[in-house]
Short mmCIF file of C-alpha atoms and ligand atoms in Angstrom, two decimals:
data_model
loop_
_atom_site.label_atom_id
_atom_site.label_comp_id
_atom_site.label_asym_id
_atom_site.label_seq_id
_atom_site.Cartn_x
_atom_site.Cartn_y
_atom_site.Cartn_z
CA UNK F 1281 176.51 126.50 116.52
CA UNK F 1282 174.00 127.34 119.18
CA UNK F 1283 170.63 125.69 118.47
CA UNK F 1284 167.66 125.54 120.28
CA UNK F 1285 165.05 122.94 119.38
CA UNK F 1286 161.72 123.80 120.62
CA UNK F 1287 159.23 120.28 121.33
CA UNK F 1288 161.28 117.20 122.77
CA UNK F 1289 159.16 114.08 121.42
CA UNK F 1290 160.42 111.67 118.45
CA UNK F 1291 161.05 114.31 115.66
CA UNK F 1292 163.06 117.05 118.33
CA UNK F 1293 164.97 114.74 120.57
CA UNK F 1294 166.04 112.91 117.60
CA UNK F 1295 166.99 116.38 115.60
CA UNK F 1296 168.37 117.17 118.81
CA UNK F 1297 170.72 114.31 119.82
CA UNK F 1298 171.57 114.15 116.44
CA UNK F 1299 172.79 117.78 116.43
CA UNK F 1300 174.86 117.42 119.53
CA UNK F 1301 176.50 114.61 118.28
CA UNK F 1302 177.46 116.39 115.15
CA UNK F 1303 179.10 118.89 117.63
CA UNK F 1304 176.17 121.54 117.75
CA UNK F 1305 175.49 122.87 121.68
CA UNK F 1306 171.97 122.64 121.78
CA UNK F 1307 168.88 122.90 124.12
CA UNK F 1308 165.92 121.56 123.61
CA UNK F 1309 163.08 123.17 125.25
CA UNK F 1310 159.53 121.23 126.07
CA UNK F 1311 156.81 122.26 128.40
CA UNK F 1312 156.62 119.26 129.50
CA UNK F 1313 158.65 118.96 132.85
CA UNK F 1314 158.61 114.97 133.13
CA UNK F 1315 159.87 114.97 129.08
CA UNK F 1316 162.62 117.49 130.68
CA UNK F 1317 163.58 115.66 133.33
CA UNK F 1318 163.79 112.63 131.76
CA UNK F 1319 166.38 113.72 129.14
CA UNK F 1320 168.26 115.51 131.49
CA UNK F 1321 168.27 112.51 133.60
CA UNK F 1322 169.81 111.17 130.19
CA UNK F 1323 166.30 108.12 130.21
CA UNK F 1324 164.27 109.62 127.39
CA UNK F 1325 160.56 108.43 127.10
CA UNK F 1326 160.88 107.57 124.08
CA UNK F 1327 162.42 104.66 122.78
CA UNK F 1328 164.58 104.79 119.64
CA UNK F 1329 167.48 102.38 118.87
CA UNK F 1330 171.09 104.90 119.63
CA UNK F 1331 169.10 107.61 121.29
CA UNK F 1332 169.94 106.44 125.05
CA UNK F 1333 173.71 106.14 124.14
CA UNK F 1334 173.81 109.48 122.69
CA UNK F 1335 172.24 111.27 125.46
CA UNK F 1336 174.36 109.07 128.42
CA UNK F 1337 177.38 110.65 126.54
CA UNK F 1338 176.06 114.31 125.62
CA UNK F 1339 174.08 115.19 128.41
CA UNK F 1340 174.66 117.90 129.59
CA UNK F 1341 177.79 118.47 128.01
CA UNK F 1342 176.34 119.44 124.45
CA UNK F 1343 172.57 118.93 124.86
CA UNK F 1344 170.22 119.47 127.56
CA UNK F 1345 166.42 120.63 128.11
CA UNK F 1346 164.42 123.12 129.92
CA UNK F 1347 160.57 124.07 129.72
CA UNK F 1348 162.09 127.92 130.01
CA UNK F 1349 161.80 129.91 126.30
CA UNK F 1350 164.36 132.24 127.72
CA UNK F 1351 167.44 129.91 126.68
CA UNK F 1352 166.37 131.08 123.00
CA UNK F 1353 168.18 134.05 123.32
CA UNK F 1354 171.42 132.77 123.79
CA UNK F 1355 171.19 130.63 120.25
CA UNK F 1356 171.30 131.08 116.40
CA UNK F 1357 168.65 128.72 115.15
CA UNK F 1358 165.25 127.66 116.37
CA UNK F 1359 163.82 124.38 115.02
CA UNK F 1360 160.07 123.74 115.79
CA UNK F 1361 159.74 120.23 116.47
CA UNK F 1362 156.23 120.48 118.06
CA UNK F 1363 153.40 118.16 117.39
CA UNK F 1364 150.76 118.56 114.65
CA UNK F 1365 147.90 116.51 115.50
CA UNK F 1366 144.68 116.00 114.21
CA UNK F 1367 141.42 117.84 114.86
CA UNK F 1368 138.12 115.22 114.60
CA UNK F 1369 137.38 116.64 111.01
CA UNK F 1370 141.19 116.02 109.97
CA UNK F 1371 142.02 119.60 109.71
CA UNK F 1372 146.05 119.87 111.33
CA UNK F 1373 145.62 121.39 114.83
CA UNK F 1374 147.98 124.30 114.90
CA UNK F 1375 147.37 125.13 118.50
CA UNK F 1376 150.84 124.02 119.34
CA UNK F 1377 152.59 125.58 116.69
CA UNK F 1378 150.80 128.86 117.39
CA UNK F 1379 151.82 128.22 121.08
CA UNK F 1380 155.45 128.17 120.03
CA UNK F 1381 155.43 130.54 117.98
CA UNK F 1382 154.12 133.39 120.78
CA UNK F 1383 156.65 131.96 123.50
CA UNK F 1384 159.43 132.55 120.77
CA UNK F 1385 158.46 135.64 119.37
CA UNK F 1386 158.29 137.47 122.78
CA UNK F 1387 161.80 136.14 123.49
CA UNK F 1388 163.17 137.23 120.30
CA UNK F 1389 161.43 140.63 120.68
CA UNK F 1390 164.51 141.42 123.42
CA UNK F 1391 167.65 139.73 121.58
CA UNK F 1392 169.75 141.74 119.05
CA UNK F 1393 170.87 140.61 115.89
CA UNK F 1394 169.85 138.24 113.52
CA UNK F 1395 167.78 134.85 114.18
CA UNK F 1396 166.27 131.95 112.12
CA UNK F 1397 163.37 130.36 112.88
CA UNK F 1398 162.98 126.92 111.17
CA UNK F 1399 159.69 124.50 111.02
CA UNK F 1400 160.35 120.70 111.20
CA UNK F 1401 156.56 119.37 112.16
CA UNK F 1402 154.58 118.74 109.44
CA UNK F 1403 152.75 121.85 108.30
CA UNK F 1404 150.22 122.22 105.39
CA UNK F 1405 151.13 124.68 102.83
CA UNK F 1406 151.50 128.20 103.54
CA UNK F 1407 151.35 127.48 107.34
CA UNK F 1408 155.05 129.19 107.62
CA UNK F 1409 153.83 132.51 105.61
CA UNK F 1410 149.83 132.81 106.43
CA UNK F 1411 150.71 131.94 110.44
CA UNK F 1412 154.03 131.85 111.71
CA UNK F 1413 156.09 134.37 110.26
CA UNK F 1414 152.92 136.84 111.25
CA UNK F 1415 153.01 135.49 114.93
CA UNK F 1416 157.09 135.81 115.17
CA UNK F 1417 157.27 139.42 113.70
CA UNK F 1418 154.24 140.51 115.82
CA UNK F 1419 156.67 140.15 118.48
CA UNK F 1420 159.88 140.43 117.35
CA UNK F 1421 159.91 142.38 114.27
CA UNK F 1422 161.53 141.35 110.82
CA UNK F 1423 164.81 140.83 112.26
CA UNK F 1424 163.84 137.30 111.90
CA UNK F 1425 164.50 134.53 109.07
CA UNK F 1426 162.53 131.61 108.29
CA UNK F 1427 163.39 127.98 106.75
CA UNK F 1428 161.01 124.92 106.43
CA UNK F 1429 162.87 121.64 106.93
CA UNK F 1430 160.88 118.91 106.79
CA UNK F 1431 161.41 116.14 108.95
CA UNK F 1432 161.21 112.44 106.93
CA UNK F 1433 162.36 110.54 109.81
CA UNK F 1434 161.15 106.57 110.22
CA UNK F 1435 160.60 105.83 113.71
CA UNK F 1436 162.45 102.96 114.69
CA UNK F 1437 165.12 103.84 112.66
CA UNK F 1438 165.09 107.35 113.58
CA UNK F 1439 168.72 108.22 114.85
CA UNK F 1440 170.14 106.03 111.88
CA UNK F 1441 167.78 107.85 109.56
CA UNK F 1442 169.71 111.23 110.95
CA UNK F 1443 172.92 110.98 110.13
CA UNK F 1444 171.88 109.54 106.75
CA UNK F 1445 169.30 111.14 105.08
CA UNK F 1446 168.12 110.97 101.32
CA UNK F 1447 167.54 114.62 101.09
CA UNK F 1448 167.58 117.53 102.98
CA UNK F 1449 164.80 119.45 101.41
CA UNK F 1450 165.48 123.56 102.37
CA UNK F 1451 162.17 125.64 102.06
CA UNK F 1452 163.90 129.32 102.57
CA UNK F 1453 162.02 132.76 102.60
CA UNK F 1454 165.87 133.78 101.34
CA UNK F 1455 169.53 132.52 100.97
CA UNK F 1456 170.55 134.37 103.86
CA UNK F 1457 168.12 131.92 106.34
CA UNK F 1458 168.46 128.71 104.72
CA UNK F 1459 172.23 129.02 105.03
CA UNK F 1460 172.29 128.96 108.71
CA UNK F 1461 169.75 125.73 108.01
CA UNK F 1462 172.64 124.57 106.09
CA UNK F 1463 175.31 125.27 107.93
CA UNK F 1464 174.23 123.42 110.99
CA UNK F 1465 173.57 120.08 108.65
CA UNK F 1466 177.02 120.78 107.22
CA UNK F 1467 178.30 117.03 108.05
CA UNK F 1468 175.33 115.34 106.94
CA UNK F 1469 175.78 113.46 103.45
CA UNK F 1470 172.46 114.50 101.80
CA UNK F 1471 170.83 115.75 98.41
CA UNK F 1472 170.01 119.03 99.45
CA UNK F 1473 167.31 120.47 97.49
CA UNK F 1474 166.71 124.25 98.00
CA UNK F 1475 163.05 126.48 97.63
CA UNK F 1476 160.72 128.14 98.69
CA UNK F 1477 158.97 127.75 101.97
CA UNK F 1478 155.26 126.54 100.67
CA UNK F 1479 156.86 124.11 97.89
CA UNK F 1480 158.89 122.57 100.82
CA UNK F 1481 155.89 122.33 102.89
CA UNK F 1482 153.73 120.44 100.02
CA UNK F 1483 157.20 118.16 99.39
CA UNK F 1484 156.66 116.60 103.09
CA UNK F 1485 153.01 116.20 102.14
CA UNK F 1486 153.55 115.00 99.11
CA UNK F 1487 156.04 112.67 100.14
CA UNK F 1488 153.60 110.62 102.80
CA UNK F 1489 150.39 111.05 101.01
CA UNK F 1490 152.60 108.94 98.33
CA UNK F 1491 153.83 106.18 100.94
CA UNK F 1492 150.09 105.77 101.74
CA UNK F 1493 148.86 105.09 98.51
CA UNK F 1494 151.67 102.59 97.84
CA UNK F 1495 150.33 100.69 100.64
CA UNK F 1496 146.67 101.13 100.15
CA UNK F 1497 147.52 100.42 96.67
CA UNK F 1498 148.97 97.25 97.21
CA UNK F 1499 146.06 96.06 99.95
CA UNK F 1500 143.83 96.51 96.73
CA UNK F 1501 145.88 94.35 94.92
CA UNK F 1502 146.14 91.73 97.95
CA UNK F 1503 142.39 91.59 98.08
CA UNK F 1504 141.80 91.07 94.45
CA UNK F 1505 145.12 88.20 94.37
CA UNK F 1506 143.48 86.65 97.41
CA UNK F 1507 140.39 86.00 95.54
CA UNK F 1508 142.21 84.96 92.60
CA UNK F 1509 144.31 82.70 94.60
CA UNK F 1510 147.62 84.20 94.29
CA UNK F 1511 149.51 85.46 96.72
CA UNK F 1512 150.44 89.08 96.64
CA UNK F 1513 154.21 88.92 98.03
CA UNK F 1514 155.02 87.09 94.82
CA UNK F 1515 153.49 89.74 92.68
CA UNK F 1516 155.21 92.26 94.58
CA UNK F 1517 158.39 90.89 94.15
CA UNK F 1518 157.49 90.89 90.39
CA UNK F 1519 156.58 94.09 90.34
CA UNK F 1520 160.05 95.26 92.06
CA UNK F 1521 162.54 94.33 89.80
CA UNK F 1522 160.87 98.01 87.92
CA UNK F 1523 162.76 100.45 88.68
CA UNK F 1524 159.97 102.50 88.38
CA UNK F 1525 157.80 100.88 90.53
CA UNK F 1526 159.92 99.47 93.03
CA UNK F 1527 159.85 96.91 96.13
CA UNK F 1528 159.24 99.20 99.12
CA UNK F 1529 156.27 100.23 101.22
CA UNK F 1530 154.74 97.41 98.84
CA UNK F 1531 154.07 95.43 102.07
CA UNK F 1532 150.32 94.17 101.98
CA UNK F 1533 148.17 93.62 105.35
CA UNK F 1534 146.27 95.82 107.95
CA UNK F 1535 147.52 98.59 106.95
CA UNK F 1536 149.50 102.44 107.93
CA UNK F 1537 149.44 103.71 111.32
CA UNK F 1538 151.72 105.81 113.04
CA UNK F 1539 151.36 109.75 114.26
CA UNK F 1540 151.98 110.68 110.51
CA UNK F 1541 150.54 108.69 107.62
CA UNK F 1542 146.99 108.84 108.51
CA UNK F 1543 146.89 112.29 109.85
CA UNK F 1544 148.84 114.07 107.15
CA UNK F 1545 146.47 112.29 104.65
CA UNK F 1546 143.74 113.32 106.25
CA UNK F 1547 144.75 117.29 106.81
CA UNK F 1548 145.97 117.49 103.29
CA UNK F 1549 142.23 116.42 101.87
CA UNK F 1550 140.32 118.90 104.43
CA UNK F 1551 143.18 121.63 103.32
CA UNK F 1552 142.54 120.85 99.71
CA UNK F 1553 138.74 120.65 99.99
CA UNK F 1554 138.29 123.23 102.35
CA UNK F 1555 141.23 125.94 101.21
CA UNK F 1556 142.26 124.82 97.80
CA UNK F 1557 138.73 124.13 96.51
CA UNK F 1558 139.79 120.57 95.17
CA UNK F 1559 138.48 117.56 95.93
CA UNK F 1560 141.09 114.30 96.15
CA UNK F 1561 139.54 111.36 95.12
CA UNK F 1562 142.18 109.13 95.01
CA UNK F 1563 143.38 110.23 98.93
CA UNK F 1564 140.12 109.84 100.66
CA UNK F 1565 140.08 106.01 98.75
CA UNK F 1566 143.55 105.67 100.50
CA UNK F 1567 142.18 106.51 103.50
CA UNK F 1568 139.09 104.33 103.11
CA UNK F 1569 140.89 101.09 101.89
CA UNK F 1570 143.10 101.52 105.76
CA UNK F 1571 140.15 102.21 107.42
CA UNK F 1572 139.01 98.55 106.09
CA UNK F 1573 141.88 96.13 106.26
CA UNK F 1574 142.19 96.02 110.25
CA UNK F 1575 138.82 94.30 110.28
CA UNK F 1576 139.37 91.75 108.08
CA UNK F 1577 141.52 90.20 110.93
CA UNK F 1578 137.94 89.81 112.93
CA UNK F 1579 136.11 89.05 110.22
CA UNK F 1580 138.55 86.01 109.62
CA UNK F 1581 138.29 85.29 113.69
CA UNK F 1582 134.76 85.10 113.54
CA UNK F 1583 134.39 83.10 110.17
CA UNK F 1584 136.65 80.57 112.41
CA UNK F 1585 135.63 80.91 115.56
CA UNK F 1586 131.73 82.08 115.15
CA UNK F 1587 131.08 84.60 118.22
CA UNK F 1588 133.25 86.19 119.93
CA UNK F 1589 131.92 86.27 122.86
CA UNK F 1590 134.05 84.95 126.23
CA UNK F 1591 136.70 83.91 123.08
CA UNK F 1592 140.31 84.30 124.29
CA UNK F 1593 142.11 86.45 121.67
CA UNK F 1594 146.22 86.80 122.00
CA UNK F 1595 146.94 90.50 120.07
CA UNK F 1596 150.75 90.16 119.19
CA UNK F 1597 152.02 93.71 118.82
CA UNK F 1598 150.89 96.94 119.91
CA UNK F 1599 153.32 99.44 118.08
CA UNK F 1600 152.08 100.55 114.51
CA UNK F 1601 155.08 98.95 113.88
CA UNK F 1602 158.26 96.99 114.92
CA UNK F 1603 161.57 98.95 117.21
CA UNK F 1604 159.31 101.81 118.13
CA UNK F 1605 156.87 102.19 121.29
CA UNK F 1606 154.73 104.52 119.34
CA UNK F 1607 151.39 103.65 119.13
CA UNK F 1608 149.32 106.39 117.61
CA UNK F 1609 147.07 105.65 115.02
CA UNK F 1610 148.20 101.38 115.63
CA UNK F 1611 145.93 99.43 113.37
CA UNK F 1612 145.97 97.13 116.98
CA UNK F 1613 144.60 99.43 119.58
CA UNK F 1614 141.57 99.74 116.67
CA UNK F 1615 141.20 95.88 116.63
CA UNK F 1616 141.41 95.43 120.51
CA UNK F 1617 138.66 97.65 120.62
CA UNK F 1618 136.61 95.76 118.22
CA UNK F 1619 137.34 92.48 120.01
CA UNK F 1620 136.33 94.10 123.40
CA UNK F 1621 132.97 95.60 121.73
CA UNK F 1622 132.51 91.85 120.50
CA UNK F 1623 132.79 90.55 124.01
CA UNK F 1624 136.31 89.11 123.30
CA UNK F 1625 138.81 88.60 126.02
CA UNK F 1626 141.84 89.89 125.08
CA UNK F 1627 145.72 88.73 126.14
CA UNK F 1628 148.32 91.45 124.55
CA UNK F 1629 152.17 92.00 124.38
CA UNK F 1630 154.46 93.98 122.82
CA UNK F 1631 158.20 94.31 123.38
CA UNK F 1632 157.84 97.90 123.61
CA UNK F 1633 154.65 99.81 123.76
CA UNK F 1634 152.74 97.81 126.64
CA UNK F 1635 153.15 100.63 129.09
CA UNK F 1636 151.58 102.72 126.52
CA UNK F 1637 149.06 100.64 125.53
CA UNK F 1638 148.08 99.93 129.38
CA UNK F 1639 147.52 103.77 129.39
CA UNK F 1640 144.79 102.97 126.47
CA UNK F 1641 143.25 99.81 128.25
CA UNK F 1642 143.54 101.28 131.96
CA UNK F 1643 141.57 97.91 132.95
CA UNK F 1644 139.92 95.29 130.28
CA UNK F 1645 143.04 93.74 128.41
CA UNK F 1646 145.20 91.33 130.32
CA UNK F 1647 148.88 92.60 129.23
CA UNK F 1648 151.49 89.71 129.27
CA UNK F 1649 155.57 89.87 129.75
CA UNK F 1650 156.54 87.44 126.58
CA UNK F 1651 154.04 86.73 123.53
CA UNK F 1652 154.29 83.07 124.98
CA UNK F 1653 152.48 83.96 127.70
CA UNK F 1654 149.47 85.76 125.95
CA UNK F 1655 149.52 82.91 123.45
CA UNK F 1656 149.25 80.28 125.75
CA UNK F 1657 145.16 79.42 126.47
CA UNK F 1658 144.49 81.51 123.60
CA UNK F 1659 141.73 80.26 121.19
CA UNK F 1660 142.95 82.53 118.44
CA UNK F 1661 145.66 84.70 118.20
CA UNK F 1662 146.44 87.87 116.16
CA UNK F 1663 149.88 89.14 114.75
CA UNK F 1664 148.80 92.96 113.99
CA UNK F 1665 153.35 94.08 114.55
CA UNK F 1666 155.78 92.62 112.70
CA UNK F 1667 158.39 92.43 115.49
CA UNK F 1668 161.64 89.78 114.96
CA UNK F 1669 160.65 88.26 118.11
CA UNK F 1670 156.86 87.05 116.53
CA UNK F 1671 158.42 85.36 113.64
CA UNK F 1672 159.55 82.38 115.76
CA UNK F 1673 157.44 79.94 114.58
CA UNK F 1674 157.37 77.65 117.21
CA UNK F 1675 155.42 79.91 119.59
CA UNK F 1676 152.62 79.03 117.50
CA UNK F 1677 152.73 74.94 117.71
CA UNK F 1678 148.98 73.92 117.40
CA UNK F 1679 147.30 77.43 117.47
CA UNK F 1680 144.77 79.27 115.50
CA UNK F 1681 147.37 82.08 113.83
CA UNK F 1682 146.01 85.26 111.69
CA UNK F 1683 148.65 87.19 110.45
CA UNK F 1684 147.92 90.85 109.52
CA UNK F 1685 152.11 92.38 108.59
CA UNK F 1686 153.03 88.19 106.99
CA UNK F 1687 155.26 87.72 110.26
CA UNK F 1688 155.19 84.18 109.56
CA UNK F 1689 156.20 82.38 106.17
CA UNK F 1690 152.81 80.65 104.80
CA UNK F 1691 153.70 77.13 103.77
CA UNK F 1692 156.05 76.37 107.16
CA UNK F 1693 153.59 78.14 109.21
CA UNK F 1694 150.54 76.20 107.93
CA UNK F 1695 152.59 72.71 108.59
CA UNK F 1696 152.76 73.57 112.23
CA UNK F 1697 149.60 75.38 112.73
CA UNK F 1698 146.20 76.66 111.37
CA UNK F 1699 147.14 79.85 109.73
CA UNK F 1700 145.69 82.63 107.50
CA UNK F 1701 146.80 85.87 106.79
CA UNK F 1702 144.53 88.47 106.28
CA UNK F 1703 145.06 88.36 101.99
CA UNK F 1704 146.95 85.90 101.36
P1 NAD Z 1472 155.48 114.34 119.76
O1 NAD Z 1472 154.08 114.46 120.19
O2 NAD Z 1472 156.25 113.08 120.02
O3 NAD Z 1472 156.34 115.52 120.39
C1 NAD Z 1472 155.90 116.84 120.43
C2 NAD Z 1472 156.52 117.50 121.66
O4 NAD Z 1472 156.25 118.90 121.60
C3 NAD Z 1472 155.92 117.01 122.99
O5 NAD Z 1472 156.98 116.57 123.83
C4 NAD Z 1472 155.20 118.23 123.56
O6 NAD Z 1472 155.25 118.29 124.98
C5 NAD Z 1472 155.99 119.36 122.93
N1 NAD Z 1472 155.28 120.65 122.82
C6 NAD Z 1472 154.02 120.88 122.36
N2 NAD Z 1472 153.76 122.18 122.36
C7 NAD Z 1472 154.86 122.81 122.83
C8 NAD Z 1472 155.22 124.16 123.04
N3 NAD Z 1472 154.38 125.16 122.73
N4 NAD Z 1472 156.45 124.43 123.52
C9 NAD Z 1472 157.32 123.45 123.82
N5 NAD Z 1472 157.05 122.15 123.63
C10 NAD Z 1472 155.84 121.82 123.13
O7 NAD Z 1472 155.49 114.67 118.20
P2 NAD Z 1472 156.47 114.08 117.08
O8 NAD Z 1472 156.07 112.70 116.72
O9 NAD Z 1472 157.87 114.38 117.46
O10 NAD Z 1472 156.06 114.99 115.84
C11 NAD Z 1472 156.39 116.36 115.79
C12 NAD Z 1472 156.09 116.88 114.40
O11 NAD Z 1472 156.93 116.21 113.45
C13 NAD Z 1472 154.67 116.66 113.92
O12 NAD Z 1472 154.30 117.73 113.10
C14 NAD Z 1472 154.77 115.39 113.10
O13 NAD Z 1472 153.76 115.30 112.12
C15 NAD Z 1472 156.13 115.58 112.44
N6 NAD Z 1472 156.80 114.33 112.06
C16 NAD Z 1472 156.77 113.25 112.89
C17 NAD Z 1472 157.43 112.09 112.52
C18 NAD Z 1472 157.38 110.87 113.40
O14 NAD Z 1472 157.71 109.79 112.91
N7 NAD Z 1472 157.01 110.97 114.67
C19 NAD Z 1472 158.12 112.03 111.30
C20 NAD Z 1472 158.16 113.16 110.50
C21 NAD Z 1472 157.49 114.32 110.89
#
């Protein structure tokens, strides 16, 4: 098939690469020129483990980009991969979406034939009906179908994640447009669940507003076994051998992060207060118990340390979490700006996300090339990522260590250094 995929960043490049290596010709089209050039110089600016070696062999013989809308005409599916971000009140901005949706729909207005138009970003319900099918066929008719496929993808694991799925979850106005959906995931081993556009939308909603309470959940749990004195990994492996319950997303510390978790709690509480006329208790706790658990890591400095103030602090990990470079939403970049409010002096690294932090912190943290080097002269130092690299315990020989993700296994860790983690 054809395919156009219309926003280049982690969900789009991914669908994209992924695509062309299933055989698909496909174009991906960003207005960003520097994200265009980038894949078509086959160096993406993202990082995500098998995307480079897909596009060094692909590019441009099945995949390439372009900021010009134009290309749509000459495909037979559209997948909106653009970004949904927050507004300050947590509403979803659909500014983007909107955006794509008018560059589209005046290109479609001049092709022939039939075309679908499926969603991947994360939309609240009814976005598809009350927004973008009205934008699209103010352009370009009803000559158009629509699908909703959302997009569960972990970064980090994103490319793997691809080509194996749990479910491919089909929100279709009708058969006839979630069969084209279908047809170009034909090779994918999936579930495939099939309905209707606004179930599909609350199903992607659903799914992360459910990951987030796990983990709040469990942070509730670590508090209350911390003050008990027993130590919430062990309950959690308890608690897993349930099949109902589970061992995943169980993993207690500073909390969610990421582009996804927090916002699409967030925009699902404003939709459901502000559009659904329900108010979601149990959401806005989630939210409130992440909101919390970042600053127990300088609550535990300072109980150590007393002030702050001219205190060298080494921040291991800048990434909301290990193998990406991501770092929206990173419970760190909130705790290096607490520790620069405090008067802290702060040494970072990360294996992947300095030049995105340095973006963040244009001038007041000192960014390192190896965690050695920000631990070294450190009076205290942080582990806020879990990357493989961090849980080498000798880096730590002598040092105060607080661990936020449990990078570090407690007993050996406390034999070689003073160590706490943040609830257990
Ligand atoms: P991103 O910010 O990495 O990428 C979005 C891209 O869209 C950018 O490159 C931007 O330049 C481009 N863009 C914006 N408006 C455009 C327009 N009108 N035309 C062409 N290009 C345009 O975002 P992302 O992380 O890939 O997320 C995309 C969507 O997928 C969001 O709704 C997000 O919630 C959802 N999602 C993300 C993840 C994830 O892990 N990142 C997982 C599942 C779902």
């Amino acid at each position: 098939m054809n395919i156009s995929v219309i926003g280049a960043g982690y969900v789009g490049l991914v669908t994209a690469a992924g695509l062309a290596e299933l055989g698909h010709d496909v174009v991906c089209i960003d207005r960003d020129q520097v994200t265009v050039s980038a894949i078509n110089n086959k160096t993406p600016l993202i990082h995500e483990n098998g995307l480079s070696n897909i596009l060094s062999r692909l590019v441009p013989k099945r995949l390439i980009a372009t900021t010009d809308y134009k290309v749509i005409t000459d495909t037979d599916l559209i997948l909106i991969c653009v970004g949904t971000p927050s507004k300050p009140d947590g509403s979803i901005n659909l500014r983007y979406i909107k955006n794509a949706a008018i560059g589209l729909g005046s290109v479609l207005s001049s092709k022939k034939g039939y075309h679908v138009v499926a969603t991947r970003s994360t939309i609240i319900p009814n976005t598809t009906k009350e927004v973008i099918i009205p934008i699209i066929e103010r352009y370009a008719g009803n000559k158009v179908g629509f699908a909703y496929n959302p997009e569960f993808l972990q970064e980090g694991k994103a490319v793997q994640a691809f080509f194996n799925p749990q479910r491919l979850i089909i929100g279709e106005l009708n058969k006839r447009a979630g069969n084209v959906l279908l047809k170009a995931f034909k090779d994918i081993p999936a579930a495939i669940f099939r309905t209707d556009l606004t179930t599909a939308e609350m199903i992607k909603y659903a799914s992360n507003a459910f990951l987030a309470t796990k983990i709040s959940f469990i942070n509730e749990i670590a508090n209350i076994c911390q003050r008990a004195g027993v130590d919430v990994y062990d309950v959690v492996k308890g608690l897993s051998f349930d099949y109902r319950i589970g061992g995943e997303f169980l993993n207690a510390g500073i909390g969610f992060g990421g582009s996804c978790l927090p916002k699409d709690v967030a925009a699902l509480i404003y939709a459901s207060m502000n559009h659904f006329g329900y108010r979601p208790e149990l959401l806005r706790t989630v939210l409130d118990i992440n909101e919390m658990q970042p600053s127990k890591m300088i609550d535990i400095a300072e109980s150590k340390l007393g002030s702050l103030r001219n205190k060298t602090i080494a921040v291991l990990g800048l990434a909301f979490k290990p193998n990406t470079d991501d770092i929206r939403n990173a419970p760190a970049i909130g705790i290096i700006k607490l520790l620069l409010a405090k008067g802290a002096v702060v040494r970072a690294y990360d294996p992947q996300a300095l030049d995105n932090a340095k973006r963040v912190f244009p001038q007041r943290v000192d960014f390192c090339s190896s965690a050695a080097e920000a631990i070294a002269d450190s009076d205290c130092v942080l582990i806020a990522t879990e990357w493989d690299e961090f849980k080498n315990i000798s880096l730590y020989h002598g040092k105060m260590v607080i661990d936020g993700r449990r990078a570090l296994e407690p007993s050996k860790a406390k034999s070689i250094c003073d160590y706490q983690g943040v609830s257990w």
